[in-house]
PDB file of C-alpha atoms in Angstrom:
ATOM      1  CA  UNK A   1    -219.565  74.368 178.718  1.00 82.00           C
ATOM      2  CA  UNK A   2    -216.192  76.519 178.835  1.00 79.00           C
ATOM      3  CA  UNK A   3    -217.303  79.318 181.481  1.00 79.00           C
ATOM      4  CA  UNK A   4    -213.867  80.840 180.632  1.00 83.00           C
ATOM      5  CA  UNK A   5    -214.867  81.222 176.630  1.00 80.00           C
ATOM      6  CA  UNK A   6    -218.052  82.641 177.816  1.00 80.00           C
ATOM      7  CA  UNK A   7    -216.237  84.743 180.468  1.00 70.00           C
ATOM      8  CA  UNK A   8    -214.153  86.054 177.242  1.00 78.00           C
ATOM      9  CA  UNK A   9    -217.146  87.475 175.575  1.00 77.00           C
ATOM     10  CA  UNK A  10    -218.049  89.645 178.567  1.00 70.00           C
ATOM     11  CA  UNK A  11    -217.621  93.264 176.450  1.00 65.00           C
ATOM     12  CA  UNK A  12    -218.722  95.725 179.793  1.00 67.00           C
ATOM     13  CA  UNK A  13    -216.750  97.603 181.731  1.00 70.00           C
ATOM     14  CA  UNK A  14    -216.076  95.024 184.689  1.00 71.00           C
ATOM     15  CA  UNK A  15    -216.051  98.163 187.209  1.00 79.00           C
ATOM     16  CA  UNK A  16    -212.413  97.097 188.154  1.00 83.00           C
ATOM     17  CA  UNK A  17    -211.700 101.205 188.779  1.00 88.00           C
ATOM     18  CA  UNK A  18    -214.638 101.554 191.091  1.00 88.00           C
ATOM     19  CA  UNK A  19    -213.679  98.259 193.324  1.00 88.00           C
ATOM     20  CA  UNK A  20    -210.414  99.372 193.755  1.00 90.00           C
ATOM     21  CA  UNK A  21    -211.279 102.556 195.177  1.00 91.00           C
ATOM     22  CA  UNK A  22    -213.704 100.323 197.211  1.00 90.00           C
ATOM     23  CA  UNK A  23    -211.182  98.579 198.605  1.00 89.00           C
ATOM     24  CA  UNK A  24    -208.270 101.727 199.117  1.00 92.00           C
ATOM     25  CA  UNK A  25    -211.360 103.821 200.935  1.00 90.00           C
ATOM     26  CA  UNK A  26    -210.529 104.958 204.225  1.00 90.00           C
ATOM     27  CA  UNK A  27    -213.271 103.668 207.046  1.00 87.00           C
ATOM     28  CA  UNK A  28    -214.315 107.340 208.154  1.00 90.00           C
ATOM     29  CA  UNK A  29    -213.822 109.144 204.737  1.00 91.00           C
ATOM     30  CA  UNK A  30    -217.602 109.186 204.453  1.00 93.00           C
ATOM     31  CA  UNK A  31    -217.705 111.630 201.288  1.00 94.00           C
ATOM     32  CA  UNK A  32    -215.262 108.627 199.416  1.00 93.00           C
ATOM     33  CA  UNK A  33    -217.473 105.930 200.416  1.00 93.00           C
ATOM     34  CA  UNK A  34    -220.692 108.138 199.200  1.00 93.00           C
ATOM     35  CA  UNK A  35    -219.043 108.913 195.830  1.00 92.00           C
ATOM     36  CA  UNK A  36    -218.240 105.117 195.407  1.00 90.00           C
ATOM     37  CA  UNK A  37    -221.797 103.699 196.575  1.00 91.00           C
ATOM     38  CA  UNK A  38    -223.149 106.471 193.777  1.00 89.00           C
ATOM     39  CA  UNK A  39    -221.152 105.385 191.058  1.00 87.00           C
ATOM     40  CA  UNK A  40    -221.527 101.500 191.835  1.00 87.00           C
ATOM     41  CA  UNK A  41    -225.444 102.214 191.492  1.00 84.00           C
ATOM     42  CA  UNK A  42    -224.836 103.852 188.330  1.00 82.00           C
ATOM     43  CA  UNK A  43    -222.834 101.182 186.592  1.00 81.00           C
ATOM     44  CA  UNK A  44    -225.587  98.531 188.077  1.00 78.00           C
ATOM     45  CA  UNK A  45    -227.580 100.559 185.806  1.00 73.00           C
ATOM     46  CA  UNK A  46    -225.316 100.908 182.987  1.00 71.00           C
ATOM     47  CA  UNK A  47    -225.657 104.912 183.030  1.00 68.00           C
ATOM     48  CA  UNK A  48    -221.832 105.641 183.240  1.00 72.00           C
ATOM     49  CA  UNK A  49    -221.304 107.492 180.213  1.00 78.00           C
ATOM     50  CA  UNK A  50    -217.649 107.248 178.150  1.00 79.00           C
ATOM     51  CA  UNK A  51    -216.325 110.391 178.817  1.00 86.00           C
ATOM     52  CA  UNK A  52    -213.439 111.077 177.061  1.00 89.00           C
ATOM     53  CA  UNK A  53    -210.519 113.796 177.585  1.00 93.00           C
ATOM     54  CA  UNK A  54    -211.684 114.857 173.687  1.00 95.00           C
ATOM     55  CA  UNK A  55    -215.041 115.252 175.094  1.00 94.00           C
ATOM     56  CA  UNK A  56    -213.840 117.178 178.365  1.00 94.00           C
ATOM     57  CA  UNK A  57    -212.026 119.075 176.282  1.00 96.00           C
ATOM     58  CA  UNK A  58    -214.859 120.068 174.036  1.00 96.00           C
ATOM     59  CA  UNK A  59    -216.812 120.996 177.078  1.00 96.00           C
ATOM     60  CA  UNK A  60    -214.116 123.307 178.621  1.00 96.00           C
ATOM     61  CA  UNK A  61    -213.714 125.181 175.377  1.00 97.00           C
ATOM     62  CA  UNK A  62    -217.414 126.876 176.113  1.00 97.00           C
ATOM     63  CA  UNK A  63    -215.872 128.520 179.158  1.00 96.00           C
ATOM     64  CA  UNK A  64    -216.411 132.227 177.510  1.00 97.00           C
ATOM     65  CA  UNK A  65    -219.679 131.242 177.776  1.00 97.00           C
ATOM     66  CA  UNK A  66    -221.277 133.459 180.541  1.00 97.00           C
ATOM     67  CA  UNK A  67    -224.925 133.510 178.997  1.00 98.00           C
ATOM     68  CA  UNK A  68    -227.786 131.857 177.457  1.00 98.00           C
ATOM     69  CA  UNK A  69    -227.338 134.578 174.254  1.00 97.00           C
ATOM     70  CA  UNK A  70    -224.026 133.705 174.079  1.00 98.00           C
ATOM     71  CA  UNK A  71    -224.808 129.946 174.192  1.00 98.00           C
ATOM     72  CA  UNK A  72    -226.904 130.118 171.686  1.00 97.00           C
ATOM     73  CA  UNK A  73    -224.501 132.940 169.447  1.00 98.00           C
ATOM     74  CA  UNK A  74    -221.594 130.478 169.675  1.00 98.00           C
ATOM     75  CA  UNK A  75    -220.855 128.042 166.807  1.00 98.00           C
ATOM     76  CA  UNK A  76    -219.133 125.649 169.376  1.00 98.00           C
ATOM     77  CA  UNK A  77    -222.889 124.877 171.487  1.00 98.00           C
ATOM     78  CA  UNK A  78    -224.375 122.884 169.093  1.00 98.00           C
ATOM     79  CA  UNK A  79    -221.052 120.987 168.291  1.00 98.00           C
ATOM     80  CA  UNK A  80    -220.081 120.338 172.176  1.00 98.00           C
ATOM     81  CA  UNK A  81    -224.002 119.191 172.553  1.00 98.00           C
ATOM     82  CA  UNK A  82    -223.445 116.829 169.670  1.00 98.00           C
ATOM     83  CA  UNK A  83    -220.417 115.161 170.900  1.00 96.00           C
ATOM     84  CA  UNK A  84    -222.353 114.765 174.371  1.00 96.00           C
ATOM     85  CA  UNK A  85    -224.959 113.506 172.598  1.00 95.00           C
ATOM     86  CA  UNK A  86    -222.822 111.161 170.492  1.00 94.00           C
ATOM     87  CA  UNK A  87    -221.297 109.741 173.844  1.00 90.00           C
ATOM     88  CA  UNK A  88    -222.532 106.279 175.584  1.00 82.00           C
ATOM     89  CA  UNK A  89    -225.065 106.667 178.022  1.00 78.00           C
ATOM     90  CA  UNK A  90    -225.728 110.078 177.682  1.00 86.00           C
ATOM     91  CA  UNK A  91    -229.163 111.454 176.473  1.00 91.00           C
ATOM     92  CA  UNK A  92    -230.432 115.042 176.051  1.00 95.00           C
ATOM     93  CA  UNK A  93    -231.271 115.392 179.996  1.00 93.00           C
ATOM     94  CA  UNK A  94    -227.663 114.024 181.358  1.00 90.00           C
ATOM     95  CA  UNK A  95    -225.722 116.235 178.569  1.00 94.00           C
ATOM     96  CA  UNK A  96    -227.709 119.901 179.693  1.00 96.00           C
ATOM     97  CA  UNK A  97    -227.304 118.734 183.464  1.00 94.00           C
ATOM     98  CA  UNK A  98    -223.195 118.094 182.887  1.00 94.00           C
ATOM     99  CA  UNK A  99    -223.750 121.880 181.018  1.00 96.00           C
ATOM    100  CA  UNK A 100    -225.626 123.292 183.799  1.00 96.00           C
ATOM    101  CA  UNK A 101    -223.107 122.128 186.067  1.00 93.00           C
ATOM    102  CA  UNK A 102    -220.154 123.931 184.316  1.00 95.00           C
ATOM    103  CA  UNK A 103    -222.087 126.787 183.269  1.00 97.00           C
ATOM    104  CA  UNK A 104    -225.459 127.263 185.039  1.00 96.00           C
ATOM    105  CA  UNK A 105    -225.948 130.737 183.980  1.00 97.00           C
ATOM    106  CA  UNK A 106    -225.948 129.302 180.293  1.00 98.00           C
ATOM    107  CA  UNK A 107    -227.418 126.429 180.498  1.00 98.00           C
ATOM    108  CA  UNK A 108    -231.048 124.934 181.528  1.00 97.00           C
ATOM    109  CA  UNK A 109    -231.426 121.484 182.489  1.00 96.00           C
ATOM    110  CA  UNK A 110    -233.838 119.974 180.366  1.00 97.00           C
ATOM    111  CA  UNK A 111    -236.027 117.411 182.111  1.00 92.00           C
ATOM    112  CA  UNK A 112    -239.615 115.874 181.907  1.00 93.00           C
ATOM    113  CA  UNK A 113    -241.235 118.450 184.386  1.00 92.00           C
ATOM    114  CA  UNK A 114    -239.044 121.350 183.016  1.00 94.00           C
ATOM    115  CA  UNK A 115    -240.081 120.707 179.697  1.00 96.00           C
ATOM    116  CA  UNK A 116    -243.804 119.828 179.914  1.00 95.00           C
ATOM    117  CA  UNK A 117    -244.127 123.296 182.046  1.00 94.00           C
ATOM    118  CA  UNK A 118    -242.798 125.087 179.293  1.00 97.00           C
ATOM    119  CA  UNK A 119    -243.936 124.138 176.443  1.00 97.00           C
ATOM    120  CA  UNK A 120    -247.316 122.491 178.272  1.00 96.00           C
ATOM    121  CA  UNK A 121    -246.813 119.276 176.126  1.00 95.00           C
ATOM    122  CA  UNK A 122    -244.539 115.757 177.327  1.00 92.00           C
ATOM    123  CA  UNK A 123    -240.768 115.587 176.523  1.00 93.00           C
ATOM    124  CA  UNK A 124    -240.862 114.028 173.414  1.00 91.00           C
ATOM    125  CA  UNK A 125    -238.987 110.630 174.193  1.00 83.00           C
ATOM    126  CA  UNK A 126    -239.008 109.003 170.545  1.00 85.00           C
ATOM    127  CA  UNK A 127    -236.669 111.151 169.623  1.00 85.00           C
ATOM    128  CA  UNK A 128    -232.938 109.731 168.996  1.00 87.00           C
ATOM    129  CA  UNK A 129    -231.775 111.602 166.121  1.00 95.00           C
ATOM    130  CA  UNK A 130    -228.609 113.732 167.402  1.00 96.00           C
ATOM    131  CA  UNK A 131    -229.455 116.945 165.255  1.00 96.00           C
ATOM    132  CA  UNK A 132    -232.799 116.787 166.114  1.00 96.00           C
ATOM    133  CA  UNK A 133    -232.002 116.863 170.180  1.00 97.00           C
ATOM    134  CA  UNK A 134    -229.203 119.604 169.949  1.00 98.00           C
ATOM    135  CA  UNK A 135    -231.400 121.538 168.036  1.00 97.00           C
ATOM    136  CA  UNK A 136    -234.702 120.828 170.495  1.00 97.00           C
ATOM    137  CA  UNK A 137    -232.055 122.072 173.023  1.00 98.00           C
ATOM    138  CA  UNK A 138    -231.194 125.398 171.565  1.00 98.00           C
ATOM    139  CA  UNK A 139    -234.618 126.187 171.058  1.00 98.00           C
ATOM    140  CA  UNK A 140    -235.243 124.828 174.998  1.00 98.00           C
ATOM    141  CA  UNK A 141    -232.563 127.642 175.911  1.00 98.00           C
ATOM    142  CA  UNK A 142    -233.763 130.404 173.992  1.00 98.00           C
ATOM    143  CA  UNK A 143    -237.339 129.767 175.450  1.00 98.00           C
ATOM    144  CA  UNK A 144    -235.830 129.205 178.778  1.00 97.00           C
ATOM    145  CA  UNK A 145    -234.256 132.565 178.061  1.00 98.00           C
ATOM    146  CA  UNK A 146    -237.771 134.380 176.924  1.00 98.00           C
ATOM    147  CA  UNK A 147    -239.444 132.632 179.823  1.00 96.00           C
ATOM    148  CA  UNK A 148    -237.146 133.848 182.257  1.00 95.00           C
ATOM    149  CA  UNK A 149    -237.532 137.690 180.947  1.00 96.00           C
ATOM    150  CA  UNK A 150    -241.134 137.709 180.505  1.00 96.00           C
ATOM    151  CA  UNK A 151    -242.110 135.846 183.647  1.00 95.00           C
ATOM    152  CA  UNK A 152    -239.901 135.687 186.063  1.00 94.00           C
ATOM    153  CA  UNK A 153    -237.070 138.513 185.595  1.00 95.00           C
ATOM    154  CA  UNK A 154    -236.312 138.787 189.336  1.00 95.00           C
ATOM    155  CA  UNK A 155    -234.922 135.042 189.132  1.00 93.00           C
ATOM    156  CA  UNK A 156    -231.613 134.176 187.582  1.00 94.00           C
ATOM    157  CA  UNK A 157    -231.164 132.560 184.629  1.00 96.00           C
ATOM    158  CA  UNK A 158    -229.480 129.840 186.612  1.00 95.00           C
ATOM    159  CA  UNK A 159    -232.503 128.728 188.874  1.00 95.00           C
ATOM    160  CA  UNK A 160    -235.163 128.883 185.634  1.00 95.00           C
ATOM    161  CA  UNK A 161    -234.946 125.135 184.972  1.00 94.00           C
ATOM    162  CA  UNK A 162    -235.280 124.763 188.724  1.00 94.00           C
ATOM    163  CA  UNK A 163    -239.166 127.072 188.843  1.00 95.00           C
ATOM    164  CA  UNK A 164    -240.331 124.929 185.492  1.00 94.00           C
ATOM    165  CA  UNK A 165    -239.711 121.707 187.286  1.00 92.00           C
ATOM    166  CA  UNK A 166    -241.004 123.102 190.768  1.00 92.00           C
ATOM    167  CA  UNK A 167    -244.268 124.709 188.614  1.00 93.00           C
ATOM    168  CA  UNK A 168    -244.913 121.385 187.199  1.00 92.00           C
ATOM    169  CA  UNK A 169    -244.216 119.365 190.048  1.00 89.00           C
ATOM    170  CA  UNK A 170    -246.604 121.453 192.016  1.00 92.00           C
ATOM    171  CA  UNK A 171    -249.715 120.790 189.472  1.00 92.00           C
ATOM    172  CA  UNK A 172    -249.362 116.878 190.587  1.00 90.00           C
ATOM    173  CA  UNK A 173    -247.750 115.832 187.307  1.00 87.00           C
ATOM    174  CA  UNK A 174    -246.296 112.579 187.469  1.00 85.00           C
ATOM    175  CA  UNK A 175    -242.322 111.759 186.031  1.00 81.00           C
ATOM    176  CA  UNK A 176    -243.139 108.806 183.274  1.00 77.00           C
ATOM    177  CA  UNK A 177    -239.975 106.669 183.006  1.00 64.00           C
TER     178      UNK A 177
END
């Protein structure tokens, strides 16, 4: 057998990048080491998405963004969740986390728990079709949004996600992977 025609068909991403930062990593730079050992687990599980400077770009451009009505208002949401949605190794839950993360007081995670609180049915995980997710998403802010006003107006928009997964959590419903 010719292990080095084999070897040629190998299409992944080798994780070159992450063992050279294993090897450059200072001894006590614990927060380095941390960041590494996290992103060597995630390419074991092939979950490193493809992020591209197009896509970072696309993300940045929501940076007037300052609410959930505005999120939902702006013709550029449904496009930037698209190309998240279009990239490798992101679903619907990693692309609202990466939007939480730049804009939390915008954005909801969606999530198993977080979902099935709201809506008092499971995350629907059949579902592939890119229009179909970005627009379960809007309509997963704007009920977020209602949610937060009716309920819970004392907590900000920010933590909502955070009290449908804790409520849900807190009935002894189980995460199905």
């Amino acid at each position: 057998m010719d292990y080095q025609e084999v070897l040629s068909r190998f299409a992944y991403d080798g994780g070159i990048d992450i063992m050279n930062r294993a090897v450059n990593a200072a001894t006590g730079d614990y927060r380095e080491n941390r960041d590494i050992i996290n992103e060597i687990v995630l390419w074991k599980m092939n979950r490193r998405p493809f992020v591209t400077e197009e896509l970072i770009d696309a993300i940045l451009s929501l940076k007037e963004i300052k609410s959930p009505l505005q999120a939902l208002e702006s013709e550029k949401t449904p496009k930037v969740v698209e190309k998240l949605l279009q990239t490798k190794g992101m679903q619907l839950p990693m692309a609202s986390t990466v939007l939480h993360f730049y804009y939390p007081d915008a954005f909801p995670i969606i999530d198993q728990r977080a979902y099935r609180e709201l809506y008092t049915v499971d995350y629907p995980k059949s579902m592939t079709q890119i229009s179909r997710l970005t627009n379960l998403y809007l309509q997963y802010i704007e009920d977020c949004r209602k949610y937060q006003q009716e309920m819970c107006p004392e907590i900000a928009f920010s933590q909502i996600d955070k009290v449908l997964y804790q409520l849900d959590k807190e009935k002894g419903n189980k995460v199905i992977y």
